[in-house]
PDB file of C-alpha atoms in Angstrom:
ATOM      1  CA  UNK A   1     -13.867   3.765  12.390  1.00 94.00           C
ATOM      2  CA  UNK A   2     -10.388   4.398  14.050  1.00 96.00           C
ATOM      3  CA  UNK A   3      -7.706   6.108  11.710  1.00 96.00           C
ATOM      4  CA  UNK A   4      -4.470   5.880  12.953  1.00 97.00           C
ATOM      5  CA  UNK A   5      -1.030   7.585  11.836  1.00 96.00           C
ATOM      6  CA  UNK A   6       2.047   6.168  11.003  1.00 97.00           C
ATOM      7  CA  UNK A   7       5.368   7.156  11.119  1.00 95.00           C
ATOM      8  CA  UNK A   8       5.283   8.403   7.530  1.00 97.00           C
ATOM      9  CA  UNK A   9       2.828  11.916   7.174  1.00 95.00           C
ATOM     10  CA  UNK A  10      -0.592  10.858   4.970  1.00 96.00           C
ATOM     11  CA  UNK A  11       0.444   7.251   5.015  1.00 98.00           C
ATOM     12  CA  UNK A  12      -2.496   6.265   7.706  1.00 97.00           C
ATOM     13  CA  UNK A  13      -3.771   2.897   9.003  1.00 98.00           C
ATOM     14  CA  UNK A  14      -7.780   2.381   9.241  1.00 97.00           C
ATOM     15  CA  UNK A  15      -9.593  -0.199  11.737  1.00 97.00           C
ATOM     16  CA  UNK A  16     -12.994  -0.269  10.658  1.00 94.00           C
ATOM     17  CA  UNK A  17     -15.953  -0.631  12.944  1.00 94.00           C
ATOM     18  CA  UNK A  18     -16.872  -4.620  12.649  1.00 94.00           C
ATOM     19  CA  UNK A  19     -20.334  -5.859  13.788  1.00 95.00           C
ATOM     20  CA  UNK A  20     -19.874  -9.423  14.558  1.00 92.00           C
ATOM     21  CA  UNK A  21     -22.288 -11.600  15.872  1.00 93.00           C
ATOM     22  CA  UNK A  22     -22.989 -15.813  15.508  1.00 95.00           C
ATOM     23  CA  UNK A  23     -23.542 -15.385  12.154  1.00 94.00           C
ATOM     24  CA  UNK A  24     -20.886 -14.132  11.148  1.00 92.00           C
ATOM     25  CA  UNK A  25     -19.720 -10.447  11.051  1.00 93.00           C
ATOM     26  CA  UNK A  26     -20.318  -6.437   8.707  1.00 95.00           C
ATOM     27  CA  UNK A  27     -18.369  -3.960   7.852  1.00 93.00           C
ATOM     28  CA  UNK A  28     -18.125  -1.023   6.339  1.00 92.00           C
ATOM     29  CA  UNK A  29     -14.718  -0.803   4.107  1.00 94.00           C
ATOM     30  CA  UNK A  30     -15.456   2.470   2.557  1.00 94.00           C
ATOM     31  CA  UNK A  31     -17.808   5.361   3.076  1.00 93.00           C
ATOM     32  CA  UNK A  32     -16.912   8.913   1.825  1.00 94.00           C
ATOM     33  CA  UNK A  33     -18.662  10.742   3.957  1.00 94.00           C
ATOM     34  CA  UNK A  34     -16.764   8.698   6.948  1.00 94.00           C
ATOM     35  CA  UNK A  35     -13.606   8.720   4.930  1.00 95.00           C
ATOM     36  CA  UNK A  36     -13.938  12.218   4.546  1.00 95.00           C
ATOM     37  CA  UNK A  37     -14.289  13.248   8.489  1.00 94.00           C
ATOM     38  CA  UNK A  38     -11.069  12.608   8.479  1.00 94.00           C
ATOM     39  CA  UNK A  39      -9.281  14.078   5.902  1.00 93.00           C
ATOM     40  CA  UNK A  40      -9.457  11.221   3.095  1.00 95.00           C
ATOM     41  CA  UNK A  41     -11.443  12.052   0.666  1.00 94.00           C
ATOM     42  CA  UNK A  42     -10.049  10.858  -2.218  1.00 96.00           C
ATOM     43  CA  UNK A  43     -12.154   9.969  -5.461  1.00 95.00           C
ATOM     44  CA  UNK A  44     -11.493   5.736  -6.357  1.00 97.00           C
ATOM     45  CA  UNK A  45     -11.335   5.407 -10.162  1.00 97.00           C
ATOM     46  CA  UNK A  46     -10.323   2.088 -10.125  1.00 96.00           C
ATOM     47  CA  UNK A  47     -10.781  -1.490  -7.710  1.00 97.00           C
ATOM     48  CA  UNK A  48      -8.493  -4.452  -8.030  1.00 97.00           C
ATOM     49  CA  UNK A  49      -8.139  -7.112  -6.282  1.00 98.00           C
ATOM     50  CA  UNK A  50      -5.096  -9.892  -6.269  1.00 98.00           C
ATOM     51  CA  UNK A  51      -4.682 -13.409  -5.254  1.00 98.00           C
ATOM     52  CA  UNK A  52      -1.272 -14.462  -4.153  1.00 98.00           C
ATOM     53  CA  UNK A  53       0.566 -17.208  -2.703  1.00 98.00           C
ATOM     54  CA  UNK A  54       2.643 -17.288   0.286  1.00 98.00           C
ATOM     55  CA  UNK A  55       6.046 -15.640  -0.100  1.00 98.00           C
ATOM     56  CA  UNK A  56       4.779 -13.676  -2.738  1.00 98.00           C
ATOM     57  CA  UNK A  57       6.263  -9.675  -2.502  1.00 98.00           C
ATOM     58  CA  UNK A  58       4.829  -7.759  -5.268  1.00 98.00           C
ATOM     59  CA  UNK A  59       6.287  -4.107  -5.477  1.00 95.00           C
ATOM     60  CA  UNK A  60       7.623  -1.796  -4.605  1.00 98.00           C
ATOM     61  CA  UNK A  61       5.958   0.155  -6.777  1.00 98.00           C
ATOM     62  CA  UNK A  62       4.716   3.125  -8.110  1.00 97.00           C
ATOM     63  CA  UNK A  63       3.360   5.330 -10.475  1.00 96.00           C
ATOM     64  CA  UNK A  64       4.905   8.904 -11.789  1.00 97.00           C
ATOM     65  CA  UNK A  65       2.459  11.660 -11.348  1.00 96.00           C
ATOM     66  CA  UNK A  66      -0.165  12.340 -11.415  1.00 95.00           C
ATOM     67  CA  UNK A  67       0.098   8.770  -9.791  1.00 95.00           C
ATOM     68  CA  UNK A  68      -2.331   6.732  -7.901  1.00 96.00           C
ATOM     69  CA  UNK A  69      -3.416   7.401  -4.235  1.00 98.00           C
ATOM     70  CA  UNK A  70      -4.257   3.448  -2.817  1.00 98.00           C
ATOM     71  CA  UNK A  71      -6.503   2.214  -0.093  1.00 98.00           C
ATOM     72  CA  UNK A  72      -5.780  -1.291   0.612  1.00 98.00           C
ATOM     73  CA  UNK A  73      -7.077  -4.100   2.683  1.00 98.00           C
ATOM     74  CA  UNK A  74      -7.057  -8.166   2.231  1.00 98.00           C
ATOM     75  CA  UNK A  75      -9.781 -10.236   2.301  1.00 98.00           C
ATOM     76  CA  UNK A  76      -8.216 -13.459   2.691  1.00 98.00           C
ATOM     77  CA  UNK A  77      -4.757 -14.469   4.320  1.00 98.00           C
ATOM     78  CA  UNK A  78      -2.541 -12.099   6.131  1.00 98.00           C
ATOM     79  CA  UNK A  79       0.297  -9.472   4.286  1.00 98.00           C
ATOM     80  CA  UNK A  80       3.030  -7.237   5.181  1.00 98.00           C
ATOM     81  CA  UNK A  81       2.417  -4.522   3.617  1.00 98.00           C
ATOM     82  CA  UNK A  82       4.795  -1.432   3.435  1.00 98.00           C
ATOM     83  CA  UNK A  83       4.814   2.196   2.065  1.00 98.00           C
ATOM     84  CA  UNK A  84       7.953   3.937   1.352  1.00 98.00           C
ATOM     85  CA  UNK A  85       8.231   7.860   0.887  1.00 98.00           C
ATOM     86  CA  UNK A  86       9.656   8.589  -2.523  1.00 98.00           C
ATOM     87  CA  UNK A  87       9.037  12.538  -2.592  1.00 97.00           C
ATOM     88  CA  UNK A  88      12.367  14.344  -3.072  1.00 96.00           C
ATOM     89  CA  UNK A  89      12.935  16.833  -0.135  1.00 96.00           C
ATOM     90  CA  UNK A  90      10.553  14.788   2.070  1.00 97.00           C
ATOM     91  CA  UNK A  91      11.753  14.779   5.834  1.00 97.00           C
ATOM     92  CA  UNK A  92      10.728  11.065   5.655  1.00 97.00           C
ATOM     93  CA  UNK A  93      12.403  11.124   2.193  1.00 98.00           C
ATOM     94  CA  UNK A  94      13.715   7.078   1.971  1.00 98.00           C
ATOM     95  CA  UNK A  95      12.060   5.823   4.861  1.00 98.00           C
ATOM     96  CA  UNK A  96       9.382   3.129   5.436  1.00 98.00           C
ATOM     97  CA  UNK A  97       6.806   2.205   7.340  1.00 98.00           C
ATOM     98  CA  UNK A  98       5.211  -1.491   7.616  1.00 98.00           C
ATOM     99  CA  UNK A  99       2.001  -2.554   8.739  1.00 98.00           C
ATOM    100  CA  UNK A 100       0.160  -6.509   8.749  1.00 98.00           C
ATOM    101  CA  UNK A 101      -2.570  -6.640   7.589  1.00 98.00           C
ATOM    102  CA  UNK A 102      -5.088  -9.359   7.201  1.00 98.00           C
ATOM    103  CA  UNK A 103      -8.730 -11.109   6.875  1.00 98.00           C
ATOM    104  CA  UNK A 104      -8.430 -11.124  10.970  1.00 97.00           C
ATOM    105  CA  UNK A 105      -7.667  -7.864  11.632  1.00 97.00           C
ATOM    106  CA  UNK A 106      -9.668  -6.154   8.758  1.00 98.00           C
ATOM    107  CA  UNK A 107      -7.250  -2.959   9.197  1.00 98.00           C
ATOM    108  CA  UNK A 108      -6.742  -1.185   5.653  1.00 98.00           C
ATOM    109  CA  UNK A 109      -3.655   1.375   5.106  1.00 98.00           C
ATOM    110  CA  UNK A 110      -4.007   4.731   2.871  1.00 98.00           C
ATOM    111  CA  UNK A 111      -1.061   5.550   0.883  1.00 98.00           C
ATOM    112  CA  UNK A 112      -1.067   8.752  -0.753  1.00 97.00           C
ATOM    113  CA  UNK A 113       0.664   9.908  -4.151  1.00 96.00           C
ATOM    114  CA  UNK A 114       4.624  10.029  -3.970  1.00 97.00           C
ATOM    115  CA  UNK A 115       4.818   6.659  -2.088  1.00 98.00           C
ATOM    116  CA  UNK A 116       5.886   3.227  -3.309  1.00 98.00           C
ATOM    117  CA  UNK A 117       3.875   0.729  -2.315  1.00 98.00           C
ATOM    118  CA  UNK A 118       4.980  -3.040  -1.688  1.00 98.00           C
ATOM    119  CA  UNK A 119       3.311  -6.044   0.143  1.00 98.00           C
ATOM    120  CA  UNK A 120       4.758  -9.873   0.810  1.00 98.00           C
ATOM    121  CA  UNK A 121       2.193 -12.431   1.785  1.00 98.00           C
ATOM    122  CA  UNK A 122       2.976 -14.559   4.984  1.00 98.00           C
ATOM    123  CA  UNK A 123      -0.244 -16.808   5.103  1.00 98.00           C
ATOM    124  CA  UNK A 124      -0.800 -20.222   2.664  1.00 98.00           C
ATOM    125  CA  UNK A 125      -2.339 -17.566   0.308  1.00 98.00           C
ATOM    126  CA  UNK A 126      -3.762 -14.258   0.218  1.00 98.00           C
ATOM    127  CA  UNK A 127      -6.145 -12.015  -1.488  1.00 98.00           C
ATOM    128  CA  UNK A 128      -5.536  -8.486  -2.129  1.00 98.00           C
ATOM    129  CA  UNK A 129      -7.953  -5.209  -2.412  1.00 98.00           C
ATOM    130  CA  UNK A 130      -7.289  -2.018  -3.549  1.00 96.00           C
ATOM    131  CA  UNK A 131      -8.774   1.179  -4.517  1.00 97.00           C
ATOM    132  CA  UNK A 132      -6.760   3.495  -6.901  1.00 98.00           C
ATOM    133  CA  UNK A 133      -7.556   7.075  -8.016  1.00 97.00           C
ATOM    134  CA  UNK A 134      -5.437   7.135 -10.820  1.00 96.00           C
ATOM    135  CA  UNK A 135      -6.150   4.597 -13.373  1.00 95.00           C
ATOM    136  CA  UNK A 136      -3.232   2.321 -14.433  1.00 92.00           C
ATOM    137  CA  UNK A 137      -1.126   3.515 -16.653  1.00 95.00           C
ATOM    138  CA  UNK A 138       1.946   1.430 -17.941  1.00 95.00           C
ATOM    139  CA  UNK A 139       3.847   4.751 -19.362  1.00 96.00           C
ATOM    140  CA  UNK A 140       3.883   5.954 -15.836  1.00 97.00           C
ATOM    141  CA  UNK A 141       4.821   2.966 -13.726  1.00 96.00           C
ATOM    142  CA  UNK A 142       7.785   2.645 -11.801  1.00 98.00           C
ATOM    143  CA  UNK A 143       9.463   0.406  -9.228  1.00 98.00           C
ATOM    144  CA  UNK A 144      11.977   0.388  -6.649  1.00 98.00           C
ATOM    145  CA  UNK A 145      14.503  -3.209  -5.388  1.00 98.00           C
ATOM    146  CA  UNK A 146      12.598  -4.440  -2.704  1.00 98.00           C
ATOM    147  CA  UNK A 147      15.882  -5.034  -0.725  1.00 98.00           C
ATOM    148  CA  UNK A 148      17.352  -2.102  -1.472  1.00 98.00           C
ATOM    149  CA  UNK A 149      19.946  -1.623   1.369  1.00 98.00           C
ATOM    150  CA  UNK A 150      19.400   2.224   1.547  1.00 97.00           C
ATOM    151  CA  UNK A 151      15.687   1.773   2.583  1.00 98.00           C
ATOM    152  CA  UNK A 152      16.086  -1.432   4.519  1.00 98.00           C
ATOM    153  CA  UNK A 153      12.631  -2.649   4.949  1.00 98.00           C
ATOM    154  CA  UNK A 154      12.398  -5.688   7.313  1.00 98.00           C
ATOM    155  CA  UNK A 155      10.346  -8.151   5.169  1.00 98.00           C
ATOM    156  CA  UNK A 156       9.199 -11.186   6.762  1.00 97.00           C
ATOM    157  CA  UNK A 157      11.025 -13.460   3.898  1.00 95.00           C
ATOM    158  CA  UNK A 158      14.361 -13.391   2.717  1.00 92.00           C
ATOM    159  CA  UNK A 159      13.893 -15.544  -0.566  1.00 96.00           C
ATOM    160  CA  UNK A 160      10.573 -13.935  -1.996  1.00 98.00           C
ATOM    161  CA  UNK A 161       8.893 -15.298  -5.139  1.00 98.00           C
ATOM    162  CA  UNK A 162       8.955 -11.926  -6.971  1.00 98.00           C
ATOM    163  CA  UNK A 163       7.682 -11.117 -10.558  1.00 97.00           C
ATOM    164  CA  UNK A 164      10.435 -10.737 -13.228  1.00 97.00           C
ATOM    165  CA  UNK A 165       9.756  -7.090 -13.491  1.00 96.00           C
ATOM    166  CA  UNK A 166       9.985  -6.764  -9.440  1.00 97.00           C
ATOM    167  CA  UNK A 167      13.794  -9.328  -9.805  1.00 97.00           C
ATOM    168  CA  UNK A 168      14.817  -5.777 -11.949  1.00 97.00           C
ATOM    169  CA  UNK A 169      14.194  -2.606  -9.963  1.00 98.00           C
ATOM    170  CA  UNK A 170      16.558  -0.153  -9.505  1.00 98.00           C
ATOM    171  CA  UNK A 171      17.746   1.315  -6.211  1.00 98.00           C
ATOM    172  CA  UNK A 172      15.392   4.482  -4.728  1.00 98.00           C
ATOM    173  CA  UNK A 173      18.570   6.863  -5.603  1.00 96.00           C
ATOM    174  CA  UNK A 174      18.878   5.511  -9.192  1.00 97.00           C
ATOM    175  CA  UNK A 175      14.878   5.025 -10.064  1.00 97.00           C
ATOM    176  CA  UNK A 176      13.264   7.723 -12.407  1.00 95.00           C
ATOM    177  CA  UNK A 177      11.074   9.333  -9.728  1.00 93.00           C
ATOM    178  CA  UNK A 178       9.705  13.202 -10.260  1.00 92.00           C
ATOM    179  CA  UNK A 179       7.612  13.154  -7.127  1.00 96.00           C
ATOM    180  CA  UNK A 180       9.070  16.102  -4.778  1.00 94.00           C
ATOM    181  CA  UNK A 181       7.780  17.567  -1.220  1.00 93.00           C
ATOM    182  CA  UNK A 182       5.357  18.423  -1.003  1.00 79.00           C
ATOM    183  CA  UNK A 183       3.459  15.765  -2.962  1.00 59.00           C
ATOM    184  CA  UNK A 184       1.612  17.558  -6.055  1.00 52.00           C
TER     185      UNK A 184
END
């Protein structure tokens, strides 16, 4: 497996190692020990998995600390997906970074804790993994505007189909947010 960085510190894309053949192809998504080589060795408490039509953008979103740490890949269809540093202090404080991923590609992204996390679906449909180490909690979730002019992430849609929750978010400078730098 390759393990890339990104413009963001911790926020790190992973390319698998696929065996493909006539059949069809293997991979492995996750392997701790692998994972752990390089510097990820998070414990997963939780797995979910989302199916989503195109134009979808679910997020951004986040969870208040102790938060959730998310490795996240798609299965079917093709996403933008995009990370946005929300620790107070950060260098990268308000910044973004964007990565596609899809059932082609088979890259995943890691997003630690103190990131939003946000992803808009550009194929007919798409389905959605993701580990979590925290498990869900509704006290502790949070969100940010997904076209909040301050961050300025380039989506791939201008009119998403968003969830009523995601149509209220608040700007990054006006969104309850405790996460500081470093990341806790």
């Amino acid at each position: 497996m390759r393990v890339l960085e990104t413009d963001l510190p911790g926020v790190m894309i992973i390319e698998p190692d696929v065996h493909a053949d006539s059949r069809g192809f293997f991979m492995e998504s996750y392997n701790l020990r692998e994972f752990s080589r390089h510097g990820l060795d998070d414990v997963y408490v939780q797995d979910n998995h989302s199916l989503s039509a195109r134009g979808t953008l679910r997020g951004l979103h986040y969870q208040l600390p102790p938060g959730q740490a998310k490795l996240v890949r798609v299965a079917v269809g093709e996403v933008f997906d995009v990370a946005v540093d929300i620790r107070r202090g950060s260098p990268t404080y308000g910044r973004w970074a964007g990565v596609w991923l899809s059932a082609e590609n088979k890259r995943q992204l890691y997003i630690p804790t103190g990131y939003a996390h946000g992803f808009c679906v550009t194929s007919d449909h798409a389905e959605f993994l993701y580990k979590v180490t925290g498990y869900y909690d509704p006290a502790l979730e949070r969100g940010i505007a997904w076209d909040d002019p301050d961050i300025g992430v380039t989506w791939p849609v201008s009119d998403p189909l968003l969830s009523p929750r995601d149509r209220e978010h608040p700007r990054l400078r006006d969104a309850e947010n405790n996460w500081s730098y470093p990341a806790t």
